[in-house]
PDB file of C-alpha atoms in Angstrom:
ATOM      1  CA  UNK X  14      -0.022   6.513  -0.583  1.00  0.00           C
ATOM      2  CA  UNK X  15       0.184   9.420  -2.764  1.00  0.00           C
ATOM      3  CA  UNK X  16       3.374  11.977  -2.547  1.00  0.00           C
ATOM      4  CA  UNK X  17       1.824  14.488  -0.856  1.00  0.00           C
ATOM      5  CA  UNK X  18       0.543  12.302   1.627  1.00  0.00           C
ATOM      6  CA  UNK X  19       3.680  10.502   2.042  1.00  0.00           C
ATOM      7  CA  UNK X  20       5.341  13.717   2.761  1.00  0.00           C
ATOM      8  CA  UNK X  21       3.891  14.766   5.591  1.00  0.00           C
ATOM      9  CA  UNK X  22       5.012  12.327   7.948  1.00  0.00           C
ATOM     10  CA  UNK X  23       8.473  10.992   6.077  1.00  0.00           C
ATOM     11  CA  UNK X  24      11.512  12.333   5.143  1.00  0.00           C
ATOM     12  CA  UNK X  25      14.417  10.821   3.038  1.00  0.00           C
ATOM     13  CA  UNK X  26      17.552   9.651   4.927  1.00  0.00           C
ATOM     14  CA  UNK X  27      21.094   9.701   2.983  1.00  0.00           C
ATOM     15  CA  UNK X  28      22.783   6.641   4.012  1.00  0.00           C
ATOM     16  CA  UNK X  29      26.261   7.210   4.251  1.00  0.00           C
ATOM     17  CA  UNK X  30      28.096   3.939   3.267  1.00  0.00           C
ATOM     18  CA  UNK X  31      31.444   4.888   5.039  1.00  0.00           C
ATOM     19  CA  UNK X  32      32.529   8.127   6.525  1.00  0.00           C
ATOM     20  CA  UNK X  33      35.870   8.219   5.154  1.00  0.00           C
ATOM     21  CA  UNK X  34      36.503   5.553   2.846  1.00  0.00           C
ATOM     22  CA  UNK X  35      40.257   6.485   2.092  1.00  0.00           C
ATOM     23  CA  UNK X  36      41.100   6.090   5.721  1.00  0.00           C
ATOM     24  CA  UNK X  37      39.406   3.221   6.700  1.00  0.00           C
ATOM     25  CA  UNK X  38      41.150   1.349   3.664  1.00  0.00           C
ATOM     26  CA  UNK X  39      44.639   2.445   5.463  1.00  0.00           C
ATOM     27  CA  UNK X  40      43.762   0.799   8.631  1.00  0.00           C
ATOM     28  CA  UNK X  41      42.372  -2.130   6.540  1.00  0.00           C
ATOM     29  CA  UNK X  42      46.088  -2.492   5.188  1.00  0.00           C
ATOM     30  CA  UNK X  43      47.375  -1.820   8.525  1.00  0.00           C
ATOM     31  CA  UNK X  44      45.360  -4.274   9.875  1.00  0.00           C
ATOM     32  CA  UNK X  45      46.191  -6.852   7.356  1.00  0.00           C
ATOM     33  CA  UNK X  46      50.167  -6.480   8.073  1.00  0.00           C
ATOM     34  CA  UNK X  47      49.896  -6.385  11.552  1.00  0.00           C
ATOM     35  CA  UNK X  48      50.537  -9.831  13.169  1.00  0.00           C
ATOM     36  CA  UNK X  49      49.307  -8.957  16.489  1.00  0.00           C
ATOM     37  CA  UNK X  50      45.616  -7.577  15.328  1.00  0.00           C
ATOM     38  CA  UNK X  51      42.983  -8.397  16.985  1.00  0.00           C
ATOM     39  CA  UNK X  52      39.472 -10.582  16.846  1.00  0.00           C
ATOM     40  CA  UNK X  53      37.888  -7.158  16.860  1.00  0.00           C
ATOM     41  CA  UNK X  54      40.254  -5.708  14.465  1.00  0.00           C
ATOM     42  CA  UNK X  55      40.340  -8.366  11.998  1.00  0.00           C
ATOM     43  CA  UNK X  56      36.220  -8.093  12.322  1.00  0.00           C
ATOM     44  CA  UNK X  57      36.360  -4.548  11.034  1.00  0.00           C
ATOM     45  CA  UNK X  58      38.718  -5.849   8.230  1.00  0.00           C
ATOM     46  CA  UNK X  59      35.997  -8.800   7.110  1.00  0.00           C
ATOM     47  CA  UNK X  60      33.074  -6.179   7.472  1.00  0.00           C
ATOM     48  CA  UNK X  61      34.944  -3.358   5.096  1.00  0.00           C
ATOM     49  CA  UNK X  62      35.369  -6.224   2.600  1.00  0.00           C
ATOM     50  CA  UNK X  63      32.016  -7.520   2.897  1.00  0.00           C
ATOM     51  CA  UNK X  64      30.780  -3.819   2.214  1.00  0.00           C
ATOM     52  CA  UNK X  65      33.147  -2.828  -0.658  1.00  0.00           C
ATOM     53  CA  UNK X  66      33.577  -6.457  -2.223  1.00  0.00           C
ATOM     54  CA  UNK X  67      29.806  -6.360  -3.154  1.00  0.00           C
ATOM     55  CA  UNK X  68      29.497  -4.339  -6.283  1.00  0.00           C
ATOM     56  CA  UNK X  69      25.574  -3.772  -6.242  1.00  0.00           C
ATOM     57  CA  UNK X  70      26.081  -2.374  -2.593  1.00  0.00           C
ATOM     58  CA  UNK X  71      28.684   0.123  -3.614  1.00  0.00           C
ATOM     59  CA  UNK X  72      26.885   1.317  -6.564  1.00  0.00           C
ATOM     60  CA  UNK X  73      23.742   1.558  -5.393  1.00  0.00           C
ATOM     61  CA  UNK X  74      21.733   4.488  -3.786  1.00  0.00           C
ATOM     62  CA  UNK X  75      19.722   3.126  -1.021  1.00  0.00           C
ATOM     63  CA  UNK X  76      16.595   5.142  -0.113  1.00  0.00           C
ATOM     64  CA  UNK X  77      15.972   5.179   3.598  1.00  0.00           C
ATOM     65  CA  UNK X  78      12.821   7.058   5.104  1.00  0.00           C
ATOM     66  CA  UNK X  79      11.849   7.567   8.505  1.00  0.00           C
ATOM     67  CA  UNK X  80       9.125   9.707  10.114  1.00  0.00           C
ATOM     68  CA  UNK X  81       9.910  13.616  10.601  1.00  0.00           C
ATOM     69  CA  UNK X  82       9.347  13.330  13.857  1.00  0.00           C
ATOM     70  CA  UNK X  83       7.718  12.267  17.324  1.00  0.00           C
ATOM     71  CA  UNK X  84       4.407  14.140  16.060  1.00  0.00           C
ATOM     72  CA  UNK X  85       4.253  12.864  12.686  1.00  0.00           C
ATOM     73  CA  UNK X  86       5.000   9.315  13.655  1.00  0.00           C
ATOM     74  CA  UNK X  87       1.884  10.167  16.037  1.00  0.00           C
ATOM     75  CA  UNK X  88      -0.509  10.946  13.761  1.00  0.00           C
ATOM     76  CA  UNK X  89       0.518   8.519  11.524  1.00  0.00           C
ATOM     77  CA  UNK X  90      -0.104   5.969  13.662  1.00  0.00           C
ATOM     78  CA  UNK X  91      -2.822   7.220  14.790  1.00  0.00           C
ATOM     79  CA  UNK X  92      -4.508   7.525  11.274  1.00  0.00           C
ATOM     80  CA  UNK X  93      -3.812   4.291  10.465  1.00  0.00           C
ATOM     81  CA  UNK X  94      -4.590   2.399  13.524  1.00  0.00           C
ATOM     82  CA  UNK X  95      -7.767   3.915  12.912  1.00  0.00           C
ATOM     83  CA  UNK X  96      -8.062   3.085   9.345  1.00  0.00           C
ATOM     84  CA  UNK X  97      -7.301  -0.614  10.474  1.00  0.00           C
ATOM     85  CA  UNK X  98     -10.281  -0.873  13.171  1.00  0.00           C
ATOM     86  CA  UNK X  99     -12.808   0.438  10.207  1.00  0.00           C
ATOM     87  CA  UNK X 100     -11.131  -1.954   7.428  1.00  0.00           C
ATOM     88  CA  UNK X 101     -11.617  -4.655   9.949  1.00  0.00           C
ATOM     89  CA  UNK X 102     -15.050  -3.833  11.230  1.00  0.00           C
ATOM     90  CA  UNK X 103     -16.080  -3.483   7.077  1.00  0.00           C
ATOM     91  CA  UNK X 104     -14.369  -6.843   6.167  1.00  0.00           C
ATOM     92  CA  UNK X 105     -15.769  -8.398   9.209  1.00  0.00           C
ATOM     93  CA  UNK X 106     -19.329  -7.520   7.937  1.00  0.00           C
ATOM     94  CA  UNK X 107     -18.220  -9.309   4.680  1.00  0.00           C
ATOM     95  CA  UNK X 108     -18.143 -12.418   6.055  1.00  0.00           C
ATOM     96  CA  UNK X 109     -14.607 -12.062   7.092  1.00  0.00           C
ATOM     97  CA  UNK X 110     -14.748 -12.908  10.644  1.00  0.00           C
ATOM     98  CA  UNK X 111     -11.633 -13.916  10.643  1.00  0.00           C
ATOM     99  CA  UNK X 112      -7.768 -14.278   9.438  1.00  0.00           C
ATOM    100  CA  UNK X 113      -8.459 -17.888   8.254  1.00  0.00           C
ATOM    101  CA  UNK X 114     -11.891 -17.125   6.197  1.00  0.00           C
ATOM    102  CA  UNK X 115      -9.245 -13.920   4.638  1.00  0.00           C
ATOM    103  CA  UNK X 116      -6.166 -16.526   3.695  1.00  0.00           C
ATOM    104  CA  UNK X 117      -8.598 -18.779   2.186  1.00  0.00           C
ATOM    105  CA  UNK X 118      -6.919 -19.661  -1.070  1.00  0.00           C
ATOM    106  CA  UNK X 119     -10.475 -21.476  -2.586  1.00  0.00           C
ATOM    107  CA  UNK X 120     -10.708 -17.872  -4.154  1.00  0.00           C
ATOM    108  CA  UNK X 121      -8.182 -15.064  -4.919  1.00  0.00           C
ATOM    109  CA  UNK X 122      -8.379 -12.052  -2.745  1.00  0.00           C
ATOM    110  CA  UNK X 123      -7.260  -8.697  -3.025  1.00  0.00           C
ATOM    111  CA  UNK X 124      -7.199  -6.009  -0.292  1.00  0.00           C
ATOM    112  CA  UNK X 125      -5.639  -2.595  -0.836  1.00  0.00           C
ATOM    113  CA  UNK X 126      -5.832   0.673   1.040  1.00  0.00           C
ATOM    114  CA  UNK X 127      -5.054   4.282  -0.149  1.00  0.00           C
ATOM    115  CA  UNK X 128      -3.842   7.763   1.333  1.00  0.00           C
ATOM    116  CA  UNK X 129      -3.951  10.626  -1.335  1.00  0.00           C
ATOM    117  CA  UNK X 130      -4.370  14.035  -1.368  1.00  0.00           C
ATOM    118  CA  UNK X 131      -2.568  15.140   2.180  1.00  0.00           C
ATOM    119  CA  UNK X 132      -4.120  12.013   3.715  1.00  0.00           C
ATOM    120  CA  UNK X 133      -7.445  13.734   3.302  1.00  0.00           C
ATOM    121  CA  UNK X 134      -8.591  11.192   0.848  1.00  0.00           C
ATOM    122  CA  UNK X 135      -8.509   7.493   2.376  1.00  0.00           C
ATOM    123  CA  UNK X 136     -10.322   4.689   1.040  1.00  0.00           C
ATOM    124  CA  UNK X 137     -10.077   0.826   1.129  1.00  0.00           C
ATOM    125  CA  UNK X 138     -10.881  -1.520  -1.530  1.00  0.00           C
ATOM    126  CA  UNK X 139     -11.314  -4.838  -1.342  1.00  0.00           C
ATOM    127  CA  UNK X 140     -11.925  -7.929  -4.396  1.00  0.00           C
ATOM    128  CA  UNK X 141     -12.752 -11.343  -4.173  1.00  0.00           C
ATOM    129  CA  UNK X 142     -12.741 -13.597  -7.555  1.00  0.00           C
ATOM    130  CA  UNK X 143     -15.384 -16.051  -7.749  1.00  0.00           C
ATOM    131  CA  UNK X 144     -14.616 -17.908 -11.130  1.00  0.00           C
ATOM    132  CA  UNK X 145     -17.775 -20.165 -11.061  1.00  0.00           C
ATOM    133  CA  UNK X 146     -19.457 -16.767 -11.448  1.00  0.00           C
ATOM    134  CA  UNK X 147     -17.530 -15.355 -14.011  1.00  0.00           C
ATOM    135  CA  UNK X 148     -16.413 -12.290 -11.990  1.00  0.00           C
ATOM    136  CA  UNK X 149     -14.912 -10.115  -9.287  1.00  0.00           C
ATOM    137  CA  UNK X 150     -17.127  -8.618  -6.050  1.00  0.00           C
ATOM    138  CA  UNK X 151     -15.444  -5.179  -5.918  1.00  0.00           C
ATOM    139  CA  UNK X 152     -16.138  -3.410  -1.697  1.00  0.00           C
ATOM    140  CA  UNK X 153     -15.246  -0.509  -1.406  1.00  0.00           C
ATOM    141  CA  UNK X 154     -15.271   2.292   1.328  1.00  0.00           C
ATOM    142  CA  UNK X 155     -14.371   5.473   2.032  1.00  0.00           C
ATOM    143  CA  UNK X 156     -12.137   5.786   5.282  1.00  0.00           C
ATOM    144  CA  UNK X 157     -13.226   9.757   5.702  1.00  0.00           C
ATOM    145  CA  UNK X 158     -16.428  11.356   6.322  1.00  0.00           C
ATOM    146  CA  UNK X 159     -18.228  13.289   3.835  1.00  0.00           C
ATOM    147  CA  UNK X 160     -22.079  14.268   4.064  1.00  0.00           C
ATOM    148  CA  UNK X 161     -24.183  14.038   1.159  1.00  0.00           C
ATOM    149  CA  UNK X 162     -25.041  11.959  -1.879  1.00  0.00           C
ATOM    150  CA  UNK X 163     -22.878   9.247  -2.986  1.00  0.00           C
ATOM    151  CA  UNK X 164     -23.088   6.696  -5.755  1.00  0.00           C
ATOM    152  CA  UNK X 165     -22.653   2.980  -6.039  1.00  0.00           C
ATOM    153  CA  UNK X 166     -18.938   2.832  -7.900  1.00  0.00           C
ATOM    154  CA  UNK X 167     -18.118   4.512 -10.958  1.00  0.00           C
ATOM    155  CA  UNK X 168     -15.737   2.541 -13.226  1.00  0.00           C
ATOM    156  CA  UNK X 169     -13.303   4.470 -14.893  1.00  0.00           C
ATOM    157  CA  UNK X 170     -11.116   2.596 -17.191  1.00  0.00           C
ATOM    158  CA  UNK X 171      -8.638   5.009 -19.298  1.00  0.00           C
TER     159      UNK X 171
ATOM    160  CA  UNK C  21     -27.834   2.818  -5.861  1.00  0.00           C
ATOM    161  CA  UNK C  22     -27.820   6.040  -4.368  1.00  0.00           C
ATOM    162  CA  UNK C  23     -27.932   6.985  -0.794  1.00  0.00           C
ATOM    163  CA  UNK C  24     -27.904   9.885   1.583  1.00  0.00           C
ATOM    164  CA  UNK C  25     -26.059  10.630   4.492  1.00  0.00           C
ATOM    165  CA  UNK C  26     -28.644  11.072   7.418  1.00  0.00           C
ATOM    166  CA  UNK C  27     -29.392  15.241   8.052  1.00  0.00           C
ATOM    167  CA  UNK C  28     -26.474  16.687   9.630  1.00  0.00           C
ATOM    168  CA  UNK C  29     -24.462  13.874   9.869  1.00  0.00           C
ATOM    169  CA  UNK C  30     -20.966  12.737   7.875  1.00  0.00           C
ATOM    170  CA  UNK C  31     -21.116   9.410   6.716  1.00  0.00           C
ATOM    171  CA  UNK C  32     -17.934   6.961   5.287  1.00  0.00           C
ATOM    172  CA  UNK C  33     -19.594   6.028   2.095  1.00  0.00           C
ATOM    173  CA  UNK C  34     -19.475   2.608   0.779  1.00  0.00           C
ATOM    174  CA  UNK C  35     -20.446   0.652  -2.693  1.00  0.00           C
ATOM    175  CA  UNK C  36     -20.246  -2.680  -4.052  1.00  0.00           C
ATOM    176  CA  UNK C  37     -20.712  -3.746  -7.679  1.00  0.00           C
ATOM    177  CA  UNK C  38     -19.456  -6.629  -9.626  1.00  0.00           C
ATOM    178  CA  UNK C  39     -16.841  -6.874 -12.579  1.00  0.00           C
ATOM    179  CA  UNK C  40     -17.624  -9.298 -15.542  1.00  0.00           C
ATOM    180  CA  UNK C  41     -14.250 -11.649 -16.349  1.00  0.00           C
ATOM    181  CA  UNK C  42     -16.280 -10.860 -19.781  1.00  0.00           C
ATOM    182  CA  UNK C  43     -14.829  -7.293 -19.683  1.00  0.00           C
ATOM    183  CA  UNK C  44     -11.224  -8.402 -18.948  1.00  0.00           C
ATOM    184  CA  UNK C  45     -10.991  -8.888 -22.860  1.00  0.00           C
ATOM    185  CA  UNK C  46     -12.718  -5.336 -23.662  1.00  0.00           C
ATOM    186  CA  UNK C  47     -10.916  -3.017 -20.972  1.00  0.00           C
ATOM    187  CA  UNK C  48      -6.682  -4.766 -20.937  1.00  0.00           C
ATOM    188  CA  UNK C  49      -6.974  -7.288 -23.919  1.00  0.00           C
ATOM    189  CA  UNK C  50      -6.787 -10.274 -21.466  1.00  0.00           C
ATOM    190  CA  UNK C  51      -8.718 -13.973 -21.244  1.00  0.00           C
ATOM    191  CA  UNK C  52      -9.263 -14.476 -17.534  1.00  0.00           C
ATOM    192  CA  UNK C  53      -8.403 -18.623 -18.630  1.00  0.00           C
ATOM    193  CA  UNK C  54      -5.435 -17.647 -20.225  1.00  0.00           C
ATOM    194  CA  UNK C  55      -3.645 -16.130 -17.099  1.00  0.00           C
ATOM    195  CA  UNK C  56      -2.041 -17.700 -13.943  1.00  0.00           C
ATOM    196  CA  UNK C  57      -1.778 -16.492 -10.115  1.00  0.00           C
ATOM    197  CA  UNK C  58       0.386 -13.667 -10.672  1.00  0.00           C
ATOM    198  CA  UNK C  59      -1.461 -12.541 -13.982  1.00  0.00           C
ATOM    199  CA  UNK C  60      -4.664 -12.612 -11.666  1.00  0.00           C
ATOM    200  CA  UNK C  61      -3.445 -10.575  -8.900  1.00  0.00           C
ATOM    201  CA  UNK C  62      -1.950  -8.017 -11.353  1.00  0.00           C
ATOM    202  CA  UNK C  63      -5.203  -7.596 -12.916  1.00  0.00           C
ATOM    203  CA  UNK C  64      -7.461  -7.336  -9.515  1.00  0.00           C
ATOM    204  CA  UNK C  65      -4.317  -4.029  -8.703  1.00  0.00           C
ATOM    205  CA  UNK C  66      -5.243  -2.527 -12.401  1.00  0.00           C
ATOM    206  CA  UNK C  67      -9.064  -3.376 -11.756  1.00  0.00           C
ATOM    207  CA  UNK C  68      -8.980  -1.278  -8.537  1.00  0.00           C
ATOM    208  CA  UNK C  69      -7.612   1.479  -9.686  1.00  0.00           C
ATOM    209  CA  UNK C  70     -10.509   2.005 -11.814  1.00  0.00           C
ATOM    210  CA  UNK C  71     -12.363   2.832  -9.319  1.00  0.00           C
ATOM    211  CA  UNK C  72     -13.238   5.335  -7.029  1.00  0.00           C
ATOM    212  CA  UNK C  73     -16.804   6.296  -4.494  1.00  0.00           C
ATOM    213  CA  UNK C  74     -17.861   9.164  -5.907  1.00  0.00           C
ATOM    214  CA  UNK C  75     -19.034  11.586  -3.303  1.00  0.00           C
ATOM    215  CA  UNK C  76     -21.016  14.643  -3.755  1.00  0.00           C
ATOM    216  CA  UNK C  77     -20.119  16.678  -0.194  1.00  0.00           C
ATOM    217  CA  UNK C  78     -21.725  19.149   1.139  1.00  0.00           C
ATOM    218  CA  UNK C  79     -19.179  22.616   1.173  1.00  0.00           C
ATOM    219  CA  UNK C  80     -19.899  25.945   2.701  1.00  0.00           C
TER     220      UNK C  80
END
């Protein structure tokens, strides 16, 4: 999924580690003095260290995404679900009936699907390696509708 | 091969073709017997993104 695709439906979320670091590290000590804290207490103690005692967590930005909203998570799913039911239909006509004949580990597979250009562009690709033959099958369709012409595939190697 | 959407109607195209382990050598300097699982799957993600269905659509 390209960008611009990707940005129609998500959005980045900042994860904040800890609202107010300074204060929670006060009760922490409090905590840790008082003789008469809590389970519950002593919970929030072990979970601030847990946090704060792991160095990658602390210094690490974490990216979190999620969709923009109740419409875009729609038509997401939508699009995809969609894209799934033609993938499955095309592999199915491939001689992959099934999950089992698609695991098969006799020969290396390789399935991957792509969303570019605002999600107007969607195609699938899919490889399987047949070394007694001394090459790949490369399948490939497009997952949009276009009229016209079209030619077997073009290999572009830069 | 080249095909054509029926009149008036949108198609999703769809091709096939074959790549040589031959041209592993010639297009990413790589003997298909010298690599392992990983090596292969890494190759068949660089493989297909060389290629694309070219389709010629009709715009008014």
């Amino acid at each position: 999924m390209d960008l611009s695709s990707f940005e129609q439906y998500f959005e980045e979320v900042r994860v904040v580690k800890t609202e107010n670091a300074s204060e929670m590290m006060a009760k922490v000590i409090h905590t840790v003095h008082d003789e008469a804290a809590d389970a519950e207490q002593l919970d929030e103690v072990l979970n601030f260290i847990k946090t704060f005692g792991d160095e990658k967590n602390v210094n690490e930005d974490l990216a979190a995404y999620r969709f923009k909203g109740k419409k875009q998570e729609d038509l997401f799913l939508n699009m995809f679900g969609q894209m799934i039911m033609t993938m499955q239909k095309f592999l199915a006509d491939k001689g992959m009936e099934t999950i089992d004949k698609l695991l098969d580990s006799s020969n290396l597979k390789y399935l991957k699907m792509r969303i570019t250009r605002e999600s107007h562009i969607r195609d699938m690709i899919f490889m399987v390696e047949y070394p007694d033959k001394a090459e790949y099958k490369v399948y490939m369709k497009n997952l949009y509708e276009t009229h016209g012409m079209y030619h077997r595939l073009n290999l572009r190697v830069s | 091969m080249i095909a054509l959407a029926p009149e008036k109607k949108k198609i999703m195209a769809e091709g096939h073709c074959s790549y040589s382990f031959g041209n592993l050598w010639k297009d990413f300097g790589v003997h298909y017997h010298t690599t392992d699982y990983e090596d292969r799957l890494a190759l068949c993600s660089v493989i297909a993104e060389c290629y694309r269905l070219e389709v010629f659509d009709k715009r008014n």
